[in-house]
């Protein structure tokens, strides 16, 4: 008998159903991927079941101004900028935010795993300003260098410190810090412009003193002849969610006797990213095979589905639903068990009709022994022959049909040593 599937609306289980239904526990709400700004180390999470398209931006930490001794010193370099737009699977992602450099210390590197890396700005121990965070030390689709720190004045007499370099922006490199000025009153250089501006360098007298860089990633100003240098600003990482896909959320799955077969019904709470559902069956609850499929309604508000297995396994059988997303990710429902009272030596052939050149046969409880499986075409010609031994109990066999087999009606004959014969009709498309 030709096996077919029927799409039906879910109904309440009748009193005469042979088996039970299993309801899945679904939380009332599932957290969604969100925008997040990191000013310190942390973890970005894409919740289970979701896929998110995000833009990741990172700024390295600003370098600190030059050493706090001697004559005027240069300013620290600004942090680099790095960004990329990518798709994130469910999981936890490590975020590192580069710390602003202390005096005479480079700024730290900011990163989102290894996908995005933004170099920190350099520092200095001399009057020459620290270099901005470099592009060649950064990773991403879009990269810009931080501004260089300004130089401290070196002429004799009063000397101002160099201004800190600005961090890069999303559209260009950071501005360089201004150079300190020699001669009374020994003015410090101005901080460079950027996403995080650099701090001004100190005047010769130390009044005003050097100014720290501004977040994210501004370099610190350098000292004048007197006073102190300043620190760079911490970097930053920003994750912006452009879009995300909802996971399939299962409600219930039931299976019961109907029209000499087994009806499988299931409900879905959300499925807008689902391509289709595959109905899977097993004789042992572990090894499942596809016996049918149903296209998704792509509903964000839920749907109900049904599929009728007109060639069920004899005795005990197990069913589950496999969801296939548009990006080919899979999810599973709970498993339901049925017990259909049939001849325990009966077999089931699937899929039916056969596509792709593979056919399987299965039995819930086949007696121990040696068997021969033969396949005949509609003219009675043998087209396949297989001998095998079976230790008894659950049987599943996968057969690759010869490439010469043409579409049509075929019969599978299973014969045991005791001449017991089982015949099943199936079609090849």
Coordinates of C-alpha atoms in Angstrom, one line a residue:
X1 CA 0.0 0.0 0.0
X2 CA 1.4 3.4 -0.9
X3 CA 2.4 5.5 2.1
X4 CA 1.2 9.1 2.1
X5 CA 1.2 12.0 4.5
X6 CA -1.7 14.2 5.4
X7 CA -1.5 17.7 6.9
X8 CA -4.3 18.0 9.5
X9 CA -5.2 20.5 12.2
X10 CA -4.5 19.5 15.7
X11 CA -7.4 18.1 17.7
X12 CA -8.0 17.1 21.3
X13 CA -6.9 13.5 21.8
X14 CA -9.9 11.2 21.7
X15 CA -10.7 8.9 24.6
X16 CA -9.6 5.9 22.6
X17 CA -6.1 7.1 22.0
X18 CA -3.6 4.3 22.5
X19 CA -0.7 6.4 23.8
X20 CA 0.1 9.5 25.8
X21 CA 1.0 13.0 24.8
X22 CA 4.1 14.8 26.1
X23 CA 4.1 18.6 26.8
X24 CA 7.4 20.4 26.6
X25 CA 8.3 22.8 29.3
X26 CA 8.8 26.2 27.6
X27 CA 9.8 29.2 29.6
X28 CA 7.4 32.1 29.4
X29 CA 10.0 34.4 28.1
X30 CA 13.4 33.9 26.5
X31 CA 16.0 36.7 26.6
X32 CA 16.9 38.2 23.3
X33 CA 20.2 39.5 21.9
X34 CA 20.7 43.1 23.0
X35 CA 22.9 46.1 22.3
X36 CA 25.6 46.4 24.9
X37 CA 28.4 48.8 25.7
X38 CA 31.5 47.5 27.6
X39 CA 33.6 49.9 29.5
X40 CA 35.4 47.1 31.3
X41 CA 36.0 43.4 30.7
X42 CA 32.9 41.2 30.3
X43 CA 31.0 38.6 28.4
X44 CA 28.5 39.1 25.5
X45 CA 25.8 36.4 25.3
X46 CA 23.7 35.3 22.4
X47 CA 20.9 33.3 24.1
X48 CA 20.3 29.7 23.2
X49 CA 18.4 29.2 19.9
X50 CA 19.1 32.7 18.6
X51 CA 21.3 33.8 15.7
X52 CA 22.3 37.5 15.8
X53 CA 23.7 39.8 13.1
X54 CA 25.8 42.4 15.0
X55 CA 28.2 45.2 14.5
X56 CA 31.1 45.1 16.9
X57 CA 33.2 48.3 17.5
X58 CA 36.3 48.5 19.6
X59 CA 38.6 51.3 20.7
X60 CA 42.0 50.6 22.3
X61 CA 43.1 52.2 25.5
X62 CA 44.9 55.5 25.3
X63 CA 48.6 55.7 26.1
X64 CA 49.8 57.5 29.2
X65 CA 51.9 60.7 29.0
X66 CA 55.7 60.6 29.3
X67 CA 57.7 59.9 32.5
X68 CA 57.1 62.0 35.5
X69 CA 60.7 63.3 35.8
X70 CA 63.1 65.6 34.0
X71 CA 62.1 68.1 31.4
X72 CA 58.9 68.3 29.3
X73 CA 57.6 65.0 28.0
X74 CA 55.5 63.9 25.0
X75 CA 51.8 63.0 25.2
X76 CA 50.4 59.5 24.9
X77 CA 49.0 58.1 21.7
X78 CA 45.3 57.6 21.2
X79 CA 43.7 54.1 20.8
X80 CA 43.0 52.6 17.4
X81 CA 39.5 51.8 16.1
X82 CA 38.4 48.4 14.7
X83 CA 34.9 47.2 13.7
X84 CA 33.2 44.4 11.8
X85 CA 29.6 43.2 11.1
X86 CA 29.2 39.5 11.6
X87 CA 26.7 36.7 12.5
X88 CA 27.0 35.3 16.0
X89 CA 25.7 31.8 16.9
X90 CA 24.3 31.2 20.4
X91 CA 27.0 31.3 23.0
X92 CA 29.2 33.4 25.3
X93 CA 31.8 35.7 23.8
X94 CA 34.8 37.2 25.7
X95 CA 35.1 40.9 25.7
X96 CA 38.3 42.6 26.8
X97 CA 38.5 46.4 27.3
X98 CA 42.0 47.9 27.1
X99 CA 42.9 49.9 30.2
X100 CA 44.2 53.4 29.8
X101 CA 47.9 53.6 30.2
X102 CA 49.5 54.8 33.4
X103 CA 52.2 57.4 33.1
X104 CA 54.9 56.1 30.7
X105 CA 52.7 53.0 30.0
X106 CA 51.0 52.1 26.7
X107 CA 47.2 51.7 26.6
X108 CA 45.8 48.1 26.6
X109 CA 44.3 46.3 23.6
X110 CA 40.5 46.0 23.4
X111 CA 39.0 42.9 21.7
X112 CA 35.8 40.9 21.0
X113 CA 37.3 37.4 21.0
X114 CA 39.6 37.4 18.0
X115 CA 37.0 38.8 15.7
X116 CA 37.8 42.4 16.5
X117 CA 41.0 43.8 18.0
X118 CA 41.8 47.5 18.5
X119 CA 45.4 48.3 19.5
X120 CA 46.1 50.6 22.4
X121 CA 48.0 53.9 22.1
X122 CA 51.8 54.0 22.8
X123 CA 53.5 56.0 25.6
X124 CA 56.9 57.6 25.9
X125 CA 59.9 58.3 28.2
X126 CA 61.2 61.2 26.2
X127 CA 59.9 64.4 24.7
X128 CA 58.8 62.6 21.6
X129 CA 55.1 61.7 21.8
X130 CA 53.8 58.2 21.9
X131 CA 52.5 56.6 18.7
X132 CA 48.7 56.1 18.2
X133 CA 47.3 52.6 18.2
X134 CA 48.4 51.0 14.9
X135 CA 46.2 49.5 12.2
X136 CA 48.7 46.6 11.6
X137 CA 48.2 45.6 15.2
X138 CA 44.4 45.6 14.9
X139 CA 41.9 43.2 13.4
X140 CA 38.5 44.0 11.8
X141 CA 36.8 45.0 8.6
X142 CA 37.2 48.7 9.2
X143 CA 40.4 49.9 10.9
X144 CA 41.7 53.4 11.8
X145 CA 44.8 54.4 13.7
X146 CA 44.8 56.5 16.8
X147 CA 46.4 59.9 16.8
X148 CA 50.0 60.4 17.9
X149 CA 50.9 62.2 21.1
X150 CA 52.4 65.7 20.7
X151 CA 56.0 66.3 21.4
X152 CA 57.2 68.1 24.6
X153 CA 59.2 71.3 24.0
X154 CA 63.0 70.7 23.9
X155 CA 64.4 74.2 23.6
X156 CA 66.2 75.6 26.7
X157 CA 64.2 77.5 29.2
X158 CA 60.5 77.0 29.9
X159 CA 58.9 74.1 28.2
X160 CA 55.4 72.8 27.8
X161 CA 54.4 69.1 27.5
X162 CA 52.9 67.5 24.5
X163 CA 49.1 66.9 24.1
X164 CA 47.7 63.4 24.0
X165 CA 46.6 61.9 20.8
X166 CA 42.8 61.4 20.2
X167 CA 41.4 58.0 19.6
X168 CA 40.3 57.0 16.1
X169 CA 36.6 57.5 15.2
X170 CA 34.4 55.1 13.1
X171 CA 35.2 57.3 10.1
X172 CA 38.9 58.2 10.4
X173 CA 42.1 58.4 12.3
X174 CA 42.5 60.2 15.6
X175 CA 43.9 63.7 15.7
X176 CA 47.5 64.2 16.7
X177 CA 48.2 66.0 20.0
X178 CA 49.7 69.5 19.8
X179 CA 53.4 70.0 20.5
X180 CA 54.5 71.8 23.7
X181 CA 55.8 75.4 23.3
X182 CA 59.2 76.5 24.6
X183 CA 59.7 80.0 26.0
X184 CA 57.7 81.8 28.6
X185 CA 55.2 80.8 29.7
X186 CA 55.9 77.3 28.2
X187 CA 52.5 76.3 27.1
X188 CA 51.4 72.7 26.8
X189 CA 50.1 71.3 23.5
X190 CA 46.4 70.7 23.1
X191 CA 44.9 67.2 23.0
X192 CA 44.1 65.7 19.6
X193 CA 40.5 65.3 18.5
X194 CA 38.9 61.9 18.2
X195 CA 36.2 59.6 19.6
X196 CA 38.0 60.1 22.8
X197 CA 40.0 63.4 22.7
X198 CA 43.5 63.5 24.0
X199 CA 44.4 65.4 27.2
X200 CA 46.2 68.7 27.0
X201 CA 49.9 68.8 27.9
X202 CA 51.0 70.6 31.0
X203 CA 52.4 74.1 31.0
X204 CA 56.0 74.6 32.1
X205 CA 55.0 75.6 35.6
X206 CA 52.6 72.6 36.0
X207 CA 49.7 75.0 36.3
X208 CA 47.6 73.9 34.7
X209 CA 48.9 70.4 34.9
X210 CA 48.6 67.7 32.2
X211 CA 45.1 66.5 31.5
X212 CA 44.1 62.8 31.3
X213 CA 42.7 61.4 28.1
X214 CA 39.0 61.2 27.6
X215 CA 37.2 57.9 27.1
X216 CA 37.2 56.0 24.9
X217 CA 40.9 55.8 24.2
X218 CA 42.2 59.4 24.5
X219 CA 45.9 59.7 25.2
X220 CA 47.2 61.4 28.3
X221 CA 48.9 64.8 28.2
X222 CA 52.7 65.1 28.9
X223 CA 54.3 67.0 31.7
X224 CA 56.0 70.4 31.4
X225 CA 59.3 71.1 33.0
X226 CA 57.4 71.0 36.3
X227 CA 54.3 69.1 37.4
X228 CA 53.0 65.7 36.2
X229 CA 52.1 63.8 33.1
X230 CA 48.6 62.2 33.0
X231 CA 47.1 58.9 32.2
X232 CA 45.3 57.6 29.1
X233 CA 41.6 56.8 29.0
X234 CA 40.2 53.2 29.0
X235 CA 39.1 51.8 25.7
X236 CA 35.6 50.6 24.9
X237 CA 33.7 47.8 23.0
X238 CA 30.2 48.4 21.7
X239 CA 28.0 45.6 20.3
X240 CA 25.0 46.7 18.2
X241 CA 22.4 44.2 17.2
X242 CA 21.2 44.7 13.6
X243 CA 18.8 41.8 13.5
X244 CA 18.3 38.4 15.1
X245 CA 16.2 35.3 14.4
X246 CA 13.8 33.7 16.9
X247 CA 14.3 30.1 17.8
X248 CA 11.5 27.6 17.2
X249 CA 9.6 27.2 20.5
X250 CA 7.8 23.9 20.8
X251 CA 4.5 23.6 22.7
X252 CA 3.2 20.1 22.7
X253 CA 3.5 16.9 20.7
X254 CA 0.9 14.1 20.7
X255 CA 0.6 10.8 18.9
X256 CA -2.4 8.5 18.7
X257 CA -4.1 5.8 16.6
X258 CA -6.1 7.1 13.6
X259 CA -7.2 5.5 10.3
X260 CA -5.1 2.4 10.9
X261 CA -2.1 4.6 11.3
X262 CA -0.5 7.0 13.8
X263 CA -1.4 10.6 13.9
X264 CA 1.3 13.0 15.1
X265 CA 0.2 16.5 16.1
X266 CA 2.4 19.3 17.4
X267 CA 2.1 23.0 18.4
X268 CA 4.7 25.7 17.9
X269 CA 4.8 29.0 19.8
X270 CA 7.1 30.9 17.4
X271 CA 8.7 29.8 14.1
X272 CA 9.4 32.9 11.9
X273 CA 12.9 31.6 11.1
X274 CA 11.9 28.0 10.4
X275 CA 12.0 26.5 7.0
X276 CA 10.3 23.2 7.6
X277 CA 9.7 20.3 10.0
X278 CA 10.8 16.7 9.6
X279 CA 8.8 13.9 11.2
X280 CA 11.2 11.3 12.6
X281 CA 10.4 7.7 13.7
X282 CA 12.4 5.1 15.7
X283 CA 11.9 1.6 16.9
X284 CA 14.2 2.0 19.9
X285 CA 13.9 5.7 20.8
X286 CA 17.6 6.3 19.8
X287 CA 18.1 5.7 16.1
X288 CA 15.6 7.9 14.2
X289 CA 14.9 8.2 10.5
X290 CA 12.9 10.8 8.6
X291 CA 9.5 9.6 7.4
X292 CA 7.9 12.9 6.3
X293 CA 8.2 16.7 6.2
X294 CA 5.9 19.7 6.5
X295 CA 6.6 23.3 5.4
X296 CA 6.6 26.0 8.1
X297 CA 4.0 28.7 8.3
X298 CA 6.7 31.2 9.4
X299 CA 4.5 32.5 12.1
X300 CA 5.7 34.6 15.0
X301 CA 2.5 33.8 16.9
X302 CA 2.5 30.0 16.7
X303 CA 1.0 27.3 14.6
X304 CA -0.4 23.8 14.8
X305 CA 0.6 20.9 12.6
X306 CA -0.3 17.3 12.0
X307 CA 1.0 14.3 10.0
X308 CA -0.5 10.9 9.5
X309 CA 1.8 7.9 9.4
X310 CA -0.2 5.3 7.4
X311 CA 2.6 2.7 7.6
X312 CA 3.5 2.7 11.3
X313 CA 5.8 0.3 13.0
X314 CA 4.3 -2.8 14.5
X315 CA 4.4 -2.8 18.3
X316 CA 6.4 0.0 20.0
X317 CA 7.4 3.1 18.0
X318 CA 8.8 6.5 18.9
X319 CA 8.3 9.9 17.2
X320 CA 9.9 13.3 17.4
X321 CA 9.8 16.5 15.3
X322 CA 12.9 18.1 13.9
X323 CA 12.8 21.8 13.0
X324 CA 15.1 23.1 10.3
X325 CA 15.8 26.9 10.3
X326 CA 16.4 29.0 7.2
X327 CA 20.1 28.9 8.0
X328 CA 20.0 25.0 8.3
X329 CA 20.2 24.9 12.1
X330 CA 18.2 22.2 13.7
X331 CA 16.1 21.8 16.8
X332 CA 14.1 18.9 18.3
X333 CA 10.8 18.3 20.1
X334 CA 10.4 15.9 22.9
X335 CA 9.9 12.2 22.0
X336 CA 6.6 10.4 22.2
X337 CA 6.1 6.7 22.4
X338 CA 3.3 4.6 20.9
X339 CA 2.4 0.9 21.2
X340 CA 0.5 -0.4 18.2
X341 CA -0.6 -4.0 18.5
X342 CA 0.4 -5.6 15.2
X343 CA 2.3 -8.7 14.1
X344 CA 5.6 -8.3 15.8
X345 CA 7.4 -9.8 12.8
X346 CA 5.9 -7.2 10.5
X347 CA 8.3 -4.6 8.9
X348 CA 7.9 -1.0 7.8
X349 CA 9.4 0.6 4.7
X350 CA 10.4 4.3 4.6
X351 CA 10.5 6.8 3.2
X352 CA 7.6 5.9 0.9
X353 CA 7.8 7.1 -1.9
X354 CA 11.6 6.8 -2.0
X355 CA 13.7 9.7 -3.2
X356 CA 17.5 10.0 -3.3
X357 CA 18.2 6.4 -3.9
X358 CA 18.0 5.2 -0.2
X359 CA 15.3 3.1 1.4
X360 CA 15.1 1.6 4.9
X361 CA 13.1 -1.1 6.5
X362 CA 12.5 -1.5 10.2
X363 CA 10.9 -3.9 12.6
X364 CA 10.2 -3.4 16.3
X365 CA 10.8 -7.0 17.2
X366 CA 12.1 -9.4 14.5
X367 CA 13.1 -12.9 15.5
X368 CA 16.7 -14.0 15.6
X369 CA 18.0 -15.6 12.5
X370 CA 19.5 -15.3 9.0
X371 CA 17.5 -13.3 6.5
X372 CA 17.6 -12.4 2.8
X373 CA 16.1 -9.2 1.6
X374 CA 15.1 -8.9 -2.1
X375 CA 13.6 -6.0 -4.1
X376 CA 11.5 -6.7 -7.2
X377 CA 10.2 -4.3 -9.8
X378 CA 6.6 -4.3 -11.0
X379 CA 7.5 -6.9 -13.7
X380 CA 8.7 -9.3 -11.0
X381 CA 12.4 -8.9 -11.9
X382 CA 14.8 -8.9 -9.0
X383 CA 16.8 -5.7 -8.7
X384 CA 18.4 -6.0 -5.3
X385 CA 19.5 -8.8 -3.0
X386 CA 21.0 -8.7 0.5
X387 CA 21.8 -11.4 3.0
X388 CA 22.3 -10.6 6.7
X389 CA 22.1 -12.0 10.2
X390 CA 19.9 -10.6 13.0
X391 CA 20.4 -11.2 16.7
X392 CA 16.7 -10.5 17.5
X393 CA 14.7 -7.5 18.6
X394 CA 14.7 -4.1 17.0
X395 CA 15.9 -4.1 13.3
X396 CA 16.8 -1.1 11.1
X397 CA 18.5 -1.6 7.7
X398 CA 19.4 1.2 5.3
X399 CA 19.7 0.1 1.6
X400 CA 21.3 2.0 -1.2
X401 CA 19.3 1.2 -4.4
X402 CA 21.2 0.6 -7.6
X403 CA 21.5 3.6 -9.9
X404 CA 19.7 1.7 -12.6
X405 CA 16.4 1.6 -10.7
X406 CA 13.7 3.7 -12.4
X407 CA 10.7 5.4 -10.9
X408 CA 7.8 3.0 -10.3
X409 CA 6.3 0.5 -7.9
X410 CA 8.5 -2.1 -6.1
X411 CA 8.1 -4.8 -3.5
X412 CA 10.5 -5.6 -0.7
X413 CA 10.6 -9.3 0.2
X414 CA 12.1 -10.4 3.5
X415 CA 12.6 -14.1 3.9
X416 CA 13.9 -16.0 6.9
X417 CA 15.6 -19.4 7.2
X418 CA 12.3 -20.9 8.1
X419 CA 10.8 -19.7 4.8
X420 CA 8.7 -17.0 6.6
X421 CA 8.1 -14.3 4.0
X422 CA 7.2 -10.7 4.6
X423 CA 6.3 -8.5 1.6
X424 CA 6.0 -4.7 1.5
X425 CA 5.1 -2.5 -1.5
X426 CA 6.8 0.9 -2.0
X427 CA 7.3 3.5 -4.7
X428 CA 10.4 5.1 -6.1
X429 CA 10.1 8.6 -7.5

